[in-house]
Coordinates of C-alpha atoms in Angstrom, one line a residue:
A98 CA 20.0 -42.9 -11.8
L99 CA 16.9 -45.0 -12.4
A100 CA 16.1 -45.2 -8.7
K101 CA 16.3 -41.4 -8.5
A102 CA 14.1 -41.1 -11.5
R103 CA 11.5 -43.5 -10.1
A104 CA 11.6 -41.6 -6.8
W105 CA 11.2 -38.3 -8.6
I106 CA 8.2 -39.7 -10.6
A107 CA 6.6 -40.9 -7.4
D108 CA 7.0 -37.3 -5.9
V109 CA 5.4 -35.9 -9.1
D110 CA 2.4 -38.3 -8.9
E111 CA 1.9 -37.6 -5.3
I112 CA 1.8 -33.8 -5.7
Q113 CA -0.2 -33.9 -8.9
N114 CA -2.9 -36.3 -7.5
G115 CA -3.4 -34.4 -4.2
D116 CA -6.7 -32.8 -3.1
H117 CA -5.5 -29.4 -4.3
Y118 CA -3.4 -28.0 -7.2
P119 CA 0.3 -27.9 -6.4
C120 CA 1.9 -24.6 -5.5
L121 CA 4.2 -23.0 -8.0
D122 CA 7.2 -23.2 -5.6
D123 CA 6.8 -27.0 -5.2
L124 CA 6.6 -27.5 -9.0
E125 CA 9.7 -25.3 -9.5
G126 CA 11.6 -27.5 -7.0
L127 CA 10.6 -30.6 -8.8
V128 CA 11.6 -29.2 -12.1
A129 CA 15.0 -28.2 -10.7
V130 CA 15.5 -31.8 -9.4
G131 CA 14.2 -33.4 -12.7
R132 CA 16.6 -31.4 -14.8
D133 CA 19.6 -32.8 -12.9
L134 CA 18.5 -36.4 -13.7
P135 CA 20.4 -38.0 -16.6
V136 CA 17.2 -39.4 -17.9
G137 CA 14.6 -37.9 -20.3
L138 CA 11.3 -37.8 -18.6
E139 CA 7.9 -36.9 -20.2
E140 CA 6.7 -35.8 -16.8
L141 CA 9.5 -33.2 -16.7
R142 CA 8.3 -31.6 -19.9
Q143 CA 4.8 -31.4 -18.6
L144 CA 5.9 -29.8 -15.3
E145 CA 8.0 -27.3 -17.3
L146 CA 5.0 -26.3 -19.4
Q147 CA 2.9 -25.8 -16.2
V148 CA 5.6 -23.7 -14.6
L149 CA 6.0 -21.6 -17.9
T150 CA 2.2 -21.1 -18.1
A151 CA 2.1 -19.9 -14.5
H152 CA 5.0 -17.5 -15.0
S153 CA 3.3 -16.1 -18.1
W154 CA 0.1 -15.5 -16.1
R155 CA 2.0 -13.8 -13.3
E156 CA 3.9 -11.6 -15.8
K157 CA 0.6 -10.5 -17.4
A158 CA -0.9 -9.7 -14.0
S159 CA 2.2 -7.7 -13.1
K160 CA 1.9 -5.6 -16.3
T161 CA -1.8 -5.1 -15.5
F162 CA -1.1 -3.8 -11.9
L163 CA 2.4 -2.5 -11.6
K164 CA 3.5 0.9 -12.8
K165 CA 6.7 1.2 -14.9
N166 CA 9.8 1.0 -12.7
S167 CA 7.6 0.2 -9.6
C168 CA 9.4 -0.6 -6.4
Y169 CA 6.6 -3.0 -5.3
T170 CA 6.0 -6.6 -6.2
L171 CA 2.7 -7.9 -7.5
L172 CA 2.0 -9.7 -4.2
E173 CA 2.6 -6.4 -2.3
I174 CA 0.1 -4.7 -4.5
V175 CA -2.8 -7.2 -4.5
A176 CA -2.4 -8.8 -1.1
F177 CA -4.6 -7.9 1.8
K178 CA -2.5 -5.4 3.6
E179 CA -1.1 -6.5 7.0
G180 CA -2.0 -4.1 9.8
E181 CA -4.7 -2.3 7.7
Q182 CA -5.9 -0.4 10.7
K183 CA -2.4 0.8 11.5
E184 CA -2.0 2.0 7.9
K185 CA -5.3 3.9 8.1
E186 CA -4.1 5.6 11.3
G187 CA -0.9 6.5 9.6
I188 CA -2.7 8.0 6.6
L189 CA -5.0 10.1 9.0
Q190 CA -1.9 11.4 10.8
L191 CA -0.3 12.2 7.5
R192 CA -3.4 14.1 6.3
R193 CA -3.4 16.1 9.5
T194 CA 0.3 17.0 9.0
N195 CA -0.1 17.9 5.4
S196 CA -3.3 19.8 5.9
A197 CA -1.5 22.1 8.3
K198 CA 1.0 23.0 5.6
P199 CA 0.5 26.4 3.8
S200 CA -1.1 26.3 0.4
P201 CA 1.0 26.9 -2.7
L202 CA -0.8 30.3 -3.2
A203 CA 0.2 31.4 0.3
L204 CA 3.8 30.5 -0.4
L205 CA 4.0 33.1 -3.1
T206 CA 3.9 35.8 -0.4
T207 CA 5.1 34.0 2.7
A208 CA 8.0 31.6 3.3
S209 CA 7.5 28.6 5.5
S210 CA 9.7 25.8 6.9
T211 CA 6.8 23.3 6.8
A212 CA 6.0 23.6 3.1
S213 CA 5.3 20.6 1.0
I214 CA 8.0 19.1 -1.1
C215 CA 7.1 17.8 -4.6
V216 CA 8.6 14.6 -6.1
C217 CA 11.0 16.8 -8.0
G218 CA 12.5 18.0 -4.7
Q219 CA 11.2 21.6 -5.0
V220 CA 8.5 23.4 -3.1
P221 CA 5.3 23.6 -5.1
A222 CA 4.0 27.2 -5.2
G223 CA 1.5 29.1 -7.3
V224 CA -1.6 28.2 -9.2
G225 CA -0.4 25.1 -11.0
A226 CA -0.1 22.9 -7.8
L227 CA -2.3 19.9 -7.1
Q228 CA -3.3 18.5 -3.8
C229 CA -3.5 14.7 -3.3
D230 CA -7.0 13.7 -2.2
L231 CA -5.7 11.0 0.1
C232 CA -2.6 12.4 1.9
Q233 CA -3.5 16.1 1.3
D234 CA 0.1 16.9 0.2
W235 CA 0.9 19.3 -2.6
F236 CA 2.7 18.6 -5.9
H237 CA 3.6 20.5 -9.1
G238 CA 1.0 19.7 -11.8
R239 CA 3.8 19.2 -14.4
C240 CA 5.5 16.6 -12.1
V241 CA 2.6 14.2 -11.6
T242 CA -0.1 12.5 -13.7
V243 CA -3.3 14.6 -13.5
P244 CA -6.8 13.1 -13.6
R245 CA -8.4 12.4 -17.0
L246 CA -10.5 15.4 -18.1
L247 CA -14.1 15.5 -19.1
S248 CA -13.5 18.7 -21.0
S249 CA -10.7 18.5 -23.6
Q250 CA -11.4 22.1 -24.7
R251 CA -10.6 23.4 -21.2
S252 CA -7.4 21.4 -21.0
S253 CA -6.2 22.8 -24.3
L254 CA -5.9 26.2 -22.8
P255 CA -2.3 26.5 -21.5
S256 CA -3.1 29.6 -19.4
S257 CA -6.3 28.2 -17.8
P258 CA -6.4 28.2 -14.0
L259 CA -6.6 25.0 -11.9
L260 CA -9.5 22.9 -13.1
A261 CA -12.6 22.6 -10.9
W262 CA -13.9 19.3 -9.5
W263 CA -16.6 18.9 -12.1
E264 CA -14.1 18.9 -14.9
W265 CA -12.3 15.9 -13.5
D266 CA -13.2 12.2 -14.2
T267 CA -11.5 11.1 -10.9
K268 CA -9.9 12.5 -7.9
F269 CA -6.1 13.2 -7.9
L270 CA -3.9 10.7 -6.1
C271 CA -0.2 11.4 -5.8
P272 CA 2.4 8.8 -6.9
L273 CA 3.1 7.9 -3.3
C274 CA -0.6 7.0 -2.6
M275 CA -1.4 5.5 -6.0
R276 CA 0.9 2.5 -5.9
S277 CA -0.6 0.6 -8.8
R278 CA -2.3 1.1 -12.2
R279 CA -5.7 0.4 -10.6
P280 CA -7.1 -1.7 -13.5
R281 CA -10.8 -2.0 -14.1
L282 CA -12.7 -4.8 -12.5
E283 CA -13.5 -6.3 -15.9
T284 CA -9.7 -6.7 -16.5
I285 CA -9.2 -8.3 -13.1
L286 CA -12.0 -10.8 -13.8
A287 CA -10.4 -11.8 -17.1
L288 CA -7.2 -12.5 -15.2
L289 CA -9.1 -14.7 -12.7
V290 CA -10.7 -16.6 -15.6
A291 CA -7.3 -17.4 -17.0
L292 CA -6.1 -18.3 -13.5
Q293 CA -8.8 -20.9 -13.2
R294 CA -7.4 -22.7 -16.2
L295 CA -4.0 -23.1 -14.5
P296 CA -3.3 -26.5 -12.7
V297 CA -1.0 -24.5 -10.4
R298 CA -1.6 -22.4 -7.2
L299 CA 0.1 -19.0 -7.1
P300 CA 0.1 -16.8 -4.0
E301 CA -0.5 -13.8 -6.3
G302 CA -3.6 -15.6 -7.7
E303 CA -5.1 -16.3 -4.3
A304 CA -4.4 -12.8 -3.2
L305 CA -6.1 -11.4 -6.3
Q306 CA -9.1 -13.6 -5.7
C307 CA -9.4 -12.1 -2.2
L308 CA -9.0 -8.6 -3.5
T309 CA -11.7 -9.1 -6.2
E310 CA -14.1 -10.4 -3.6
R311 CA -13.5 -7.3 -1.4
A312 CA -13.9 -5.1 -4.5
I313 CA -17.2 -6.7 -5.5
S314 CA -18.5 -6.6 -1.9
W315 CA -17.6 -2.9 -1.7
Q316 CA -19.2 -2.3 -5.1
G317 CA -22.5 -3.9 -3.9
R318 CA -22.6 -1.8 -0.8
A319 CA -21.8 1.4 -2.7
R320 CA -24.6 0.7 -5.2
Q321 CA -27.0 0.2 -2.3
V322 CA -26.0 3.5 -0.8
L323 CA -26.2 5.4 -4.1
A324 CA -29.7 4.0 -4.7
S325 CA -31.0 5.4 -1.4
E326 CA -33.5 8.3 -1.6
E327 CA -31.2 10.6 0.4
V328 CA -28.2 10.1 -1.9
T329 CA -30.3 10.3 -5.1
A330 CA -31.6 13.7 -4.0
L331 CA -28.2 15.0 -3.2
L332 CA -26.8 13.8 -6.6
G333 CA -29.7 15.6 -8.3
R334 CA -28.8 18.8 -6.4
L335 CA -25.1 18.4 -7.3
A336 CA -26.0 18.0 -11.0
E337 CA -28.0 21.2 -10.9
L338 CA -25.2 23.0 -9.3
R339 CA -22.7 21.7 -11.9
Q340 CA -24.9 22.9 -14.7
R341 CA -25.3 26.3 -13.2
L342 CA -21.6 26.7 -12.6
Q343 CA -20.8 25.6 -16.1
A344 CA -23.3 28.1 -17.5
E345 CA -21.8 30.9 -15.4
S346 CA -18.3 30.1 -16.6
K347 CA -19.1 30.2 -20.4
P348 CA -19.6 34.0 -20.5
E349 CA -16.3 34.5 -18.7
E350 CA -14.5 32.3 -21.3
S351 CA -16.2 34.2 -24.2
L352 CA -14.9 37.5 -22.7
A353 CA -11.4 36.0 -22.5
Y354 CA -11.3 35.4 -26.2

C-alpha cells in the first residue's frame, strides 16, 4: 500500500509540476485512484478541491449558456463548429426551402402541402405568426419567445397586429436556430476571469476563450464598419424613417381608441 501511495504521489508531482496546468480528466483519474488507496493523503484532498472547483466553474458556465432542458452540452455550444462552411451551406439551403413556403396569411385562403410546421406540430396561419430571421421558417407567436420590445405600450394591446421591425430590440430567432441563451460579452469575460484562477485545464474553458476571441474580433470589425461615412449616413436615414413612421402610426392608434 505504501509503495502504491508513493507511486501515486510521484504521479501527482509530475502532473502538477509540468509546463501546463493539468487537464480535468487527468485529475479526475488521479482522484479515483487515490480514493482507492488505504492511506490518508493530503495531496488527495487538494486534488479533490481542484476538481470540485473546476466542476463548479463548468456548472456556472452551463447555466450561463444552456437553455432549460437543452439537448446540447456546454462544449457543443461554445466550441468552434466543425465544418462551419458546410453548416452555412445547409442554412442557406434551408432558407431557400422555407422562403418558398407560403406565408401564414396566404394559408388563410389557400391550402398547401409545403406549409411550415410550428414547434407545436400545427401549421402557423394568420397574423400572429413570426418568421425566423435565420432559417426563414414560420412559427406561432404564442409558441416561441418573441424579441424584447422597445415599446411596452404597444405590447400591452392584445389585439395589436404583428409588431414592426423598429419596435423590436433584436431580430427573432426560432428555438431551432437559437441554441443557447446568448449571454452578453461582459458575462463571458467574467467567466474567463474566474477560469484563469483555476489550476486546471477544461476543454470548455479553452473553447470559450476561442469563442471570446472570435466575438471580440467580430465586434471590432463591426464597429469599424459602423463608423464608416456610408453606414453613418444610412443609419441617419433609417432614424428619420423610423421617426416618420412612428409619427404616422400615432394618429391611427388615437382613432382606434
